[in-house]
Amino acid sequence: MDAEGAEPGMVRPGGRTARVREAVLRAAGDVLVEQGFDRLDLADVARRAEVGKTTVYRRWAGTAGLVADLLTDMAEQSVPRTDTGSLDEDLRANARLVVRTLTDPRQGALFAAVIAAATCDARTAEALHRFYAVRIAEWSGCVDAAVERGELPAGTDAGEVIRAVSAPLYYRLLASGDPLDEAAADRAAEAAAVAARAGVYVI
């Protein structure tokens, strides 16, 4: 790793091509989707990625570091926020993006596996929290802009509004099993917007 003493998965691996990192992270994602976190093994990931085991062990040290880097990569690849000039449209775009991600055969299964792993592995939980902090910060800008336009009261907590959009959608994925579709996305966005206008998220 480039930074001596840095926690595995917290920095980009150096000295080799990006292709190696991409292959390893892809293989790690495949294992998570197919078998879950409990079956994630660095040797198996190395075999699938067709790279040396020592490379994987040296760069990621353990499964938690590998998952952390996978989540970092997912955050980097995420779609940037929409800026329509309308709070309702921006929140609807956010909600529909969440639904598309969670219903994607690979991405949805990958998120479910990582979330399940986070319930029993502290470092995976930390990596997951960092991932969502990045995404919430990305989309909070649309709420801040709505405050500046006068659509929302001053002091509105932008992060809380964005969390309110996605929370019912994740509940459907992980708890209720109710349909995840555009209708659910639009209801979640509308509910968050109505609550925000009513001052529910003012701090």
PDB file of C-alpha atoms in Angstrom, residues 1-7 11-12:
ATOM      1  CA  MET A   1       0.000   0.000   0.000  1.00  0.00           C
ATOM      2  CA  ASP A   2       1.103   3.554  -0.662  1.00  0.00           C
ATOM      3  CA  ALA A   3       0.470   4.958   2.793  1.00  0.00           C
ATOM      4  CA  GLU A   4       2.441   3.073   5.389  1.00  0.00           C
ATOM      5  CA  GLY A   5       0.266   2.247   8.361  1.00  0.00           C
ATOM      6  CA  ALA A   6      -2.951   3.214   6.583  1.00  0.00           C
ATOM      7  CA  GLU A   7      -5.936   1.024   7.220  1.00  0.00           C
ATOM      8  CA  VAL A  11      -6.379   4.287   0.173  1.00  0.00           C
ATOM      9  CA  ARG A  12      -6.101   3.367  -3.467  1.00  0.00           C
TER      10      ARG A  12
END
